[in-house]
XYZ file of C-alpha atoms in Angstrom:
334
model
C -20.533 -13.964 5.091
C -19.116 -13.997 8.613
C -17.787 -10.587 9.645
C -17.886 -8.668 12.901
C -19.696 -5.617 11.534
C -22.939 -3.716 11.876
C -24.483 -2.629 8.571
C -22.327 -3.228 5.481
C -23.006 0.315 4.283
C -21.383 1.668 7.477
C -18.293 -0.559 7.286
C -15.731 2.071 6.245
C -17.205 4.955 8.249
C -17.264 2.969 11.493
C -13.780 1.562 10.884
C -12.449 5.106 10.464
C -14.242 6.334 13.567
C -12.569 3.579 15.569
C -9.156 4.471 14.149
C -9.512 8.115 15.155
C -10.481 7.071 18.675
C -7.550 4.674 19.029
C -4.912 6.946 17.479
C -6.125 10.449 18.290
C -2.586 11.544 19.176
C -1.391 10.847 15.624
C -4.262 11.236 13.169
C -7.363 13.337 12.664
C -9.497 14.407 9.706
C -10.311 17.579 7.837
C -13.344 19.205 6.192
C -15.643 17.346 8.613
C -15.116 14.210 6.484
C -13.697 11.081 8.108
C -12.460 9.997 4.682
C -9.943 12.898 4.669
C -7.308 11.632 7.110
C -4.342 13.827 8.100
C -1.507 13.892 10.594
C -1.808 15.794 13.855
C 1.858 16.804 13.596
C 2.152 19.158 10.632
C 5.647 20.619 10.171
C 6.051 24.094 8.686
C 8.180 24.219 5.554
C 8.154 20.446 4.993
C 6.983 18.807 1.778
C 3.617 17.188 2.419
C 3.131 13.615 1.217
C -0.348 12.320 0.441
C -1.639 8.957 -0.630
C -5.041 7.425 -1.030
C -7.004 4.443 -2.223
C -9.779 2.057 -1.401
C -10.409 0.559 2.021
C -9.987 -3.120 2.748
C -6.181 -3.097 2.696
C -5.250 -2.033 6.227
C -2.646 -0.969 7.132
C -2.465 0.300 3.547
C -3.016 3.150 2.775
C -3.961 5.274 5.765
C -1.902 3.368 8.323
C 1.298 5.070 7.228
C 0.288 8.627 8.066
C 2.550 9.834 10.841
C 6.041 11.038 11.706
C 8.664 10.153 9.120
C 6.243 8.824 6.514
C 3.008 10.319 5.133
C 1.039 13.435 6.032
C -2.394 12.601 4.686
C -4.574 9.988 3.026
C -7.899 10.140 1.214
C -9.920 7.021 1.966
C -12.332 5.376 -0.459
C -14.942 2.698 0.072
C -13.826 -0.944 -0.033
C -11.696 -1.446 -3.159
C -12.890 1.935 -4.537
C -10.988 5.142 -5.158
C -11.702 8.209 -3.017
C -12.993 11.269 -4.835
C -10.877 14.043 -6.288
C -12.581 16.467 -3.892
C -11.509 14.382 -0.884
C -7.962 14.268 -2.216
C -8.015 18.042 -2.641
C -9.150 18.583 0.951
C -6.279 16.402 2.207
C -3.859 18.333 -0.008
C -4.999 21.683 1.354
C -4.736 20.469 4.943
C -1.208 19.073 4.694
C 0.392 21.793 2.567
C 3.020 23.488 4.752
C 4.397 25.865 2.166
C 6.748 23.487 0.329
C 4.287 21.725 -1.963
C 2.759 18.259 -1.870
C 3.836 14.932 -3.351
C 1.208 12.337 -4.246
C 2.300 8.680 -4.036
C -0.360 6.183 -5.027
C -0.908 2.851 -6.722
C -1.257 2.297 -10.446
C -5.046 1.955 -10.736
C -7.196 3.844 -13.229
C -9.611 5.367 -10.715
C -6.817 6.608 -8.467
C -4.871 8.040 -11.414
C -7.899 9.921 -12.723
C -8.895 11.359 -9.343
C -5.392 12.227 -8.167
C -4.665 13.987 -11.450
C -7.879 15.991 -11.093
C -7.053 16.864 -7.475
C -3.581 18.041 -8.497
C -5.072 20.319 -11.150
C -7.564 21.772 -8.680
C -4.847 22.294 -6.070
C -2.770 24.240 -8.580
C -5.598 26.308 -10.073
C -7.715 26.965 -6.982
C -5.230 26.881 -4.104
C -1.865 27.698 -5.736
C -0.367 24.528 -4.252
C 2.349 22.852 -6.302
C 1.732 19.123 -6.560
C 3.955 16.407 -8.002
C 3.016 12.731 -8.380
C 4.718 9.336 -8.292
C 2.688 6.314 -9.366
C 3.892 3.051 -7.849
C 3.601 -0.124 -9.905
C 5.649 -2.906 -8.336
C 3.605 -6.052 -9.073
C 5.692 -8.105 -11.509
C 2.786 -10.514 -12.056
C 0.493 -7.893 -13.578
C 2.575 -6.933 -16.642
C 6.069 -7.239 -18.049
C 8.451 -4.291 -18.168
C 8.551 -3.862 -21.939
C 5.834 -1.199 -22.209
C 6.727 2.458 -22.637
C 4.802 3.286 -19.462
C 4.366 1.220 -16.320
C 1.072 -0.670 -16.402
C 1.794 -2.752 -13.327
C -0.431 -2.698 -10.265
C 0.774 -0.975 -7.128
C 0.865 -3.407 -4.210
C 2.788 -3.865 -0.942
C 6.057 -2.459 -2.294
C 4.528 1.009 -2.112
C 5.114 0.891 1.665
C 8.864 0.983 1.054
C 8.374 3.937 -1.301
C 6.454 5.727 1.475
C 9.300 4.994 3.878
C 12.031 6.427 1.671
C 10.067 9.475 0.510
C 8.804 10.206 4.020
C 12.329 10.157 5.422
C 13.496 12.455 2.620
C 10.730 14.938 3.389
C 11.561 14.718 7.093
C 15.126 15.770 6.219
C 13.540 18.902 4.705
C 14.467 18.066 1.129
C 12.573 20.146 -1.414
C 9.686 18.836 -3.518
C 11.798 17.918 -6.537
C 14.229 15.972 -4.363
C 11.504 14.112 -2.466
C 9.930 13.171 -5.797
C 13.318 11.977 -7.067
C 13.749 9.747 -4.026
C 10.236 8.332 -4.394
C 10.838 7.597 -8.076
C 14.132 5.894 -7.265
C 12.532 3.696 -4.621
C 9.574 2.881 -6.882
C 11.952 1.955 -9.686
C 13.919 -0.444 -7.496
C 11.158 -2.394 -5.772
C 9.398 -5.498 -7.071
C 6.543 -7.522 -5.556
C 4.641 -10.717 -6.200
C 1.868 -12.330 -4.182
C 0.233 -15.725 -3.710
C -3.430 -16.177 -2.760
C -4.959 -19.252 -1.139
C -8.523 -18.018 -0.602
C -10.811 -15.256 -1.884
C -12.109 -12.351 0.176
C -15.600 -10.918 0.685
C -16.472 -7.250 0.113
C -19.020 -6.395 2.862
C -21.512 -4.700 0.536
C -21.431 -7.708 -1.796
C -21.671 -10.357 0.897
C -20.071 -13.200 -1.036
C -16.706 -14.057 -2.527
C -16.014 -12.497 -5.906
C -14.045 -15.512 -7.143
C -13.146 -19.017 -6.017
C -9.997 -21.027 -5.412
C -10.259 -24.762 -4.809
C -9.293 -26.072 -1.384
C -6.125 -27.665 -2.755
C -5.119 -24.794 -5.056
C -3.237 -21.502 -4.977
C -3.098 -18.525 -7.327
C 0.422 -17.278 -8.048
C 0.491 -13.566 -8.795
C -3.042 -12.654 -7.719
C -3.645 -8.941 -7.072
C -4.943 -7.425 -3.843
C -8.451 -6.993 -5.277
C -8.620 -10.517 -6.635
C -7.110 -9.712 -10.030
C -6.034 -12.768 -11.993
C -2.511 -14.008 -11.385
C -0.077 -15.727 -13.710
C -1.144 -19.286 -12.927
C -3.432 -21.410 -10.776
C -1.981 -24.630 -9.460
C -1.967 -27.165 -6.683
C -0.891 -25.863 -3.293
C 2.844 -26.438 -2.922
C 5.202 -26.496 0.041
C 6.294 -23.141 1.438
C 9.879 -23.395 0.146
C 8.673 -24.216 -3.367
C 6.296 -21.240 -3.396
C 8.995 -18.877 -2.184
C 11.457 -20.101 -4.787
C 8.958 -19.583 -7.615
C 8.017 -16.091 -6.447
C 11.610 -14.966 -5.868
C 12.731 -16.272 -9.248
C 10.096 -14.043 -10.865
C 11.044 -11.035 -8.732
C 14.801 -11.359 -9.138
C 14.466 -12.120 -12.811
C 12.836 -8.711 -13.202
C 14.909 -6.643 -10.753
C 18.383 -5.734 -12.070
C 20.923 -6.816 -9.466
C 24.415 -8.141 -8.955
C 26.082 -10.325 -6.352
C 26.856 -8.306 -3.255
C 23.898 -5.930 -3.646
C 21.978 -5.094 -0.483
C 18.199 -5.359 -0.370
C 15.269 -4.807 1.955
C 12.634 -7.547 2.045
C 9.013 -7.029 3.044
C 7.046 -10.208 3.784
C 3.383 -9.253 3.767
C 0.402 -11.247 4.990
C -2.747 -10.678 2.940
C -5.129 -10.735 5.903
C -5.612 -14.329 7.043
C -2.109 -15.787 7.074
C -0.556 -16.445 10.460
C 2.752 -14.940 11.484
C 3.999 -18.487 11.962
C 3.589 -19.088 8.225
C 5.108 -15.719 7.363
C 8.261 -16.550 9.311
C 8.489 -19.946 7.604
C 8.423 -17.981 4.345
C 11.059 -15.567 5.671
C 13.379 -18.462 6.514
C 13.373 -19.678 2.921
C 13.695 -16.156 1.488
C 16.885 -15.725 3.485
C 18.302 -19.001 2.181
C 17.357 -18.213 -1.419
C 18.819 -14.706 -1.403
C 22.036 -15.942 0.187
C 22.342 -18.474 -2.638
C 21.990 -15.579 -5.100
C 24.702 -13.571 -3.336
C 22.344 -10.846 -2.112
C 22.721 -9.346 1.364
C 19.517 -8.528 3.248
C 19.896 -5.275 5.164
C 16.502 -5.436 6.822
C 13.363 -7.591 6.957
C 9.843 -6.362 7.578
C 7.435 -9.209 8.389
C 3.721 -8.787 9.074
C 0.581 -7.343 7.540
C 1.382 -4.235 5.510
C -1.081 -4.386 2.593
C -3.974 -6.786 3.034
C -7.026 -7.804 1.009
C -9.659 -8.087 3.730
C -9.519 -11.723 4.888
C -7.665 -13.200 1.919
C -5.217 -15.948 2.851
C -1.794 -15.714 1.252
C 1.263 -13.509 1.253
C 3.428 -11.320 -0.930
C 7.146 -10.678 -1.087
C 8.602 -7.275 -1.920
C 12.309 -6.727 -2.600
C 13.849 -3.234 -2.667
C 17.395 -2.921 -4.010
C 19.339 -0.387 -1.981
C 22.015 2.186 -2.650
C 23.659 4.310 0.034
C 20.939 6.960 -0.089
C 17.999 4.572 0.078
C 19.672 2.599 2.856
C 19.975 5.714 4.993
C 16.346 6.651 4.341
C 15.068 3.157 5.081
C 16.886 3.253 8.427
C 15.465 6.650 9.465
C 12.978 6.663 12.354
C 9.249 6.650 11.742
C 6.175 6.510 13.944
C 2.686 5.922 12.563
C -0.282 3.960 13.915
C 0.913 0.862 12.040
C 4.634 1.418 11.460
C 7.133 2.147 14.216
C 10.882 2.282 13.766
C 13.241 3.909 16.247
């Protein structure tokens, strides 16, 4: 394992300490626990939005706490859920009198702990909490089940953006939840991995991919994808991924979309823009208009090589919310 760290056990704590030093004007923590990250700019009467999840995915999840997006984030160890108690402390700190909305990924540990935190917030603190569970990964399950069993991946960033803008417009809790549900219901994601990643406490890769292979549909913790195959050219990979995404996302010619091209941690921007070029060609062939591109690292898996594509279908409301300004340590839009 080659990583620029001190002791593996201190990996998350020291990462968080560095973040607070670098972004002290935007983020701090509560309850004397660096894992309970909150905004420094709390607005009275605004719906608070909280997220949370395991470390190892920067900028996800904590990188989107700031103006126009989230208000707090509970931070777990690498690929591990934070505790319900940490989520409760974040909830208490960000409540500004209008209730709190939880937006988090569709993983069992997060669901269990967020549900427990919501119950404690209601019973112990009289804080009304609503939840939206994001599951945008089309590779992890089909859409025939009664409930969404798909993993939450990079598309959750676009849900944060829409819900955060709605809260910033001082919509009430029910309306912010409605917006988040609409965005979550209209975003689809699929990823491609070229290499594994190494959890610091483990010290070795949890799985292997041959030098000449790729995994289509792999999750951001190394979950199995839909197929392993020989590494293809960029255009061929994009076409396969977009066919899966668009085959699952209801759309019509002339629809507008937002596209998020996400590096998984060890993919150069050069490669990401090569991918973006082909996405633009493919969507034009399908008669879809791209309103906005986001290209970069938005939801990583430590040092995994690969990328994901997220597509959000817009309506007039979501388009306005996507375009609203935001300013967080890792997301800036004027």
